[in-house]
């Protein structure tokens, strides 16, 4: 429900989502995929564990088969359902940035380029940087760049974070709102 409320509030606005979440919630909530950049991957895709090629494979049907045929305590699946790379025959992993084998295919690079163009356009068009729940796990992807953008462009930054909503003084027009996004969001959109 929170993602749907956010997407509804962004409707009709020139918005772009950069996310380190890999659960596809913005797309599921109806946000246009061409206005998103999921930098860390997608649970809904598999890739070669070795990264021998840049193919990504939807895994929903396979996952449903695995669940239907799980054995014992539900954690074992028949060996014929273990996904194998169609190129090298090796193991497949979920498409997550866990090591140097993460696949950055053409779609990933296209999304990155769209995001970069959006950021470059911020020089000419006032833009609110809305940061939702970005912590310290991978601060170099969103948190620190948003702080630099806010300072360099004198752009407003709204940071909502459950644990640490502090905004540095260099982001002059920044505000940190500490707490649960689900509780804060309705107050923001009704203001």
Short mmCIF file of C-alpha atoms in Angstrom, two decimals, residues 7-157:
data_model
loop_
_atom_site.label_atom_id
_atom_site.label_comp_id
_atom_site.label_asym_id
_atom_site.label_seq_id
_atom_site.Cartn_x
_atom_site.Cartn_y
_atom_site.Cartn_z
CA UNK A 7 3.37 6.15 -6.99
CA UNK A 8 -0.02 7.89 -6.83
CA UNK A 9 1.61 11.03 -5.40
CA UNK A 10 4.19 11.00 -8.22
CA UNK A 11 1.60 10.59 -10.98
CA UNK A 12 1.90 13.30 -13.61
CA UNK A 13 5.25 14.51 -12.27
CA UNK A 14 8.60 14.27 -14.01
CA UNK A 15 9.92 11.72 -11.52
CA UNK A 16 12.62 9.08 -11.56
CA UNK A 17 13.29 6.33 -9.02
CA UNK A 18 16.75 5.05 -8.22
CA UNK A 19 16.59 2.15 -5.80
CA UNK A 20 18.86 -0.38 -4.19
CA UNK A 21 15.85 -2.54 -3.36
CA UNK A 22 15.66 -5.68 -5.47
CA UNK A 23 12.02 -6.56 -4.88
CA UNK A 24 10.45 -4.66 -7.80
CA UNK A 25 7.89 -2.94 -5.57
CA UNK A 26 7.82 0.34 -7.53
CA UNK A 27 7.05 -1.50 -10.75
CA UNK A 28 4.44 -3.68 -9.01
CA UNK A 29 2.82 -0.48 -7.71
CA UNK A 30 2.58 0.87 -11.25
CA UNK A 31 5.57 3.18 -11.55
CA UNK A 32 6.83 3.13 -15.17
CA UNK A 33 9.82 0.78 -15.53
CA UNK A 34 11.49 3.20 -17.95
CA UNK A 35 11.66 5.75 -15.10
CA UNK A 36 13.46 3.38 -12.69
CA UNK A 37 17.01 2.25 -12.09
CA UNK A 38 17.37 -0.79 -9.81
CA UNK A 39 21.12 -0.65 -9.32
CA UNK A 40 21.49 -3.82 -7.26
CA UNK A 41 19.47 -6.29 -9.34
CA UNK A 42 16.08 -7.97 -9.24
CA UNK A 43 14.82 -10.97 -7.27
CA UNK A 44 12.62 -11.84 -10.24
CA UNK A 45 15.58 -12.68 -12.47
CA UNK A 46 18.31 -15.31 -12.51
CA UNK A 47 21.80 -14.99 -13.95
CA UNK A 48 24.79 -17.26 -14.41
CA UNK A 49 26.58 -17.50 -11.06
CA UNK A 50 29.88 -17.11 -12.90
CA UNK A 51 28.57 -14.24 -15.00
CA UNK A 52 29.71 -16.06 -18.16
CA UNK A 53 27.23 -14.06 -20.26
CA UNK A 54 24.87 -11.15 -19.73
CA UNK A 55 21.59 -13.02 -20.06
CA UNK A 56 18.93 -12.58 -17.38
CA UNK A 57 16.09 -15.04 -16.98
CA UNK A 58 12.69 -14.52 -15.33
CA UNK A 59 12.37 -17.01 -12.49
CA UNK A 60 8.75 -16.80 -11.34
CA UNK A 61 7.53 -19.97 -13.08
CA UNK A 62 10.57 -21.91 -11.88
CA UNK A 63 10.11 -20.64 -8.32
CA UNK A 64 6.46 -21.71 -8.36
CA UNK A 65 7.48 -25.19 -9.54
CA UNK A 66 10.10 -25.36 -6.77
CA UNK A 67 7.55 -24.43 -4.13
CA UNK A 68 5.02 -26.94 -5.45
CA UNK A 69 7.56 -29.76 -5.43
CA UNK A 70 9.51 -28.90 -2.27
CA UNK A 71 10.36 -31.94 -0.17
CA UNK A 72 10.88 -32.65 3.50
CA UNK A 73 10.69 -29.49 5.54
CA UNK A 74 10.14 -27.40 2.39
CA UNK A 75 13.78 -26.45 1.92
CA UNK A 76 14.75 -29.21 -0.53
CA UNK A 77 13.77 -29.26 -4.16
CA UNK A 78 14.22 -31.98 -6.78
CA UNK A 79 17.64 -31.69 -8.43
CA UNK A 80 16.12 -31.34 -11.90
CA UNK A 81 14.66 -27.99 -10.79
CA UNK A 82 18.02 -26.52 -9.78
CA UNK A 83 18.61 -23.90 -12.47
CA UNK A 84 21.64 -24.31 -14.72
CA UNK A 85 23.23 -21.72 -16.98
CA UNK A 86 22.22 -22.38 -20.58
CA UNK A 87 25.70 -21.30 -21.76
CA UNK A 88 28.25 -22.88 -19.39
CA UNK A 89 26.05 -25.38 -17.54
CA UNK A 90 27.09 -23.92 -14.19
CA UNK A 91 24.96 -22.81 -11.28
CA UNK A 92 22.50 -19.91 -11.58
CA UNK A 93 22.01 -17.23 -8.93
CA UNK A 94 19.32 -14.69 -8.34
CA UNK A 95 20.29 -11.41 -10.03
CA UNK A 96 21.75 -9.64 -7.00
CA UNK A 97 24.94 -7.64 -6.65
CA UNK A 98 26.77 -9.97 -4.27
CA UNK A 99 30.18 -10.11 -5.93
CA UNK A 100 32.05 -9.31 -9.12
CA UNK A 101 29.90 -11.63 -11.23
CA UNK A 102 26.84 -9.33 -11.12
CA UNK A 103 25.44 -8.96 -14.64
CA UNK A 104 25.13 -5.41 -15.90
CA UNK A 105 23.49 -6.11 -19.25
CA UNK A 106 22.23 -3.67 -21.91
CA UNK A 107 18.96 -3.10 -20.00
CA UNK A 108 20.89 -2.23 -16.83
CA UNK A 109 23.15 0.21 -18.71
CA UNK A 110 20.16 1.77 -20.49
CA UNK A 111 18.44 2.37 -17.13
CA UNK A 112 21.66 3.84 -15.75
CA UNK A 113 21.95 6.20 -18.75
CA UNK A 114 18.31 7.32 -18.33
CA UNK A 115 18.98 8.07 -14.67
CA UNK A 116 22.14 10.03 -15.50
CA UNK A 117 20.22 12.11 -18.09
CA UNK A 118 17.55 12.82 -15.48
CA UNK A 119 20.19 13.97 -12.97
CA UNK A 120 21.91 16.12 -15.60
CA UNK A 121 18.56 17.75 -16.34
CA UNK A 122 18.28 18.84 -12.71
CA UNK A 123 20.58 21.78 -13.50
CA UNK A 124 17.86 23.32 -15.65
CA UNK A 125 14.77 22.15 -13.81
CA UNK A 126 14.17 22.54 -10.07
CA UNK A 127 13.96 19.07 -8.56
CA UNK A 128 13.05 17.74 -5.15
CA UNK A 129 15.29 14.92 -3.98
CA UNK A 130 13.03 12.59 -2.03
CA UNK A 131 15.01 9.92 -0.19
CA UNK A 132 12.99 7.16 1.43
CA UNK A 133 14.58 4.71 3.84
CA UNK A 134 18.13 4.90 2.52
CA UNK A 135 20.54 3.84 5.21
CA UNK A 136 24.22 3.10 5.53
CA UNK A 137 24.40 -0.29 3.79
CA UNK A 138 25.31 1.22 0.40
CA UNK A 139 25.45 5.00 1.01
CA UNK A 140 27.52 5.66 -2.13
CA UNK A 141 24.60 4.79 -4.40
CA UNK A 142 21.87 7.16 -3.17
CA UNK A 143 22.47 8.80 0.19
CA UNK A 144 25.82 10.52 -0.43
CA UNK A 145 25.12 11.45 -4.07
CA UNK A 146 21.79 13.02 -3.04
CA UNK A 147 23.61 15.07 -0.40
CA UNK A 148 26.13 16.26 -3.01
CA UNK A 149 23.38 17.07 -5.53
CA UNK A 150 21.38 18.98 -2.92
CA UNK A 151 24.44 21.05 -2.01
CA UNK A 152 25.70 21.64 -5.56
CA UNK A 153 22.31 22.55 -7.05
CA UNK A 154 20.77 24.10 -3.95
CA UNK A 155 18.02 21.52 -4.42
CA UNK A 156 15.61 20.59 -1.67
CA UNK A 157 16.30 17.21 -0.09
#
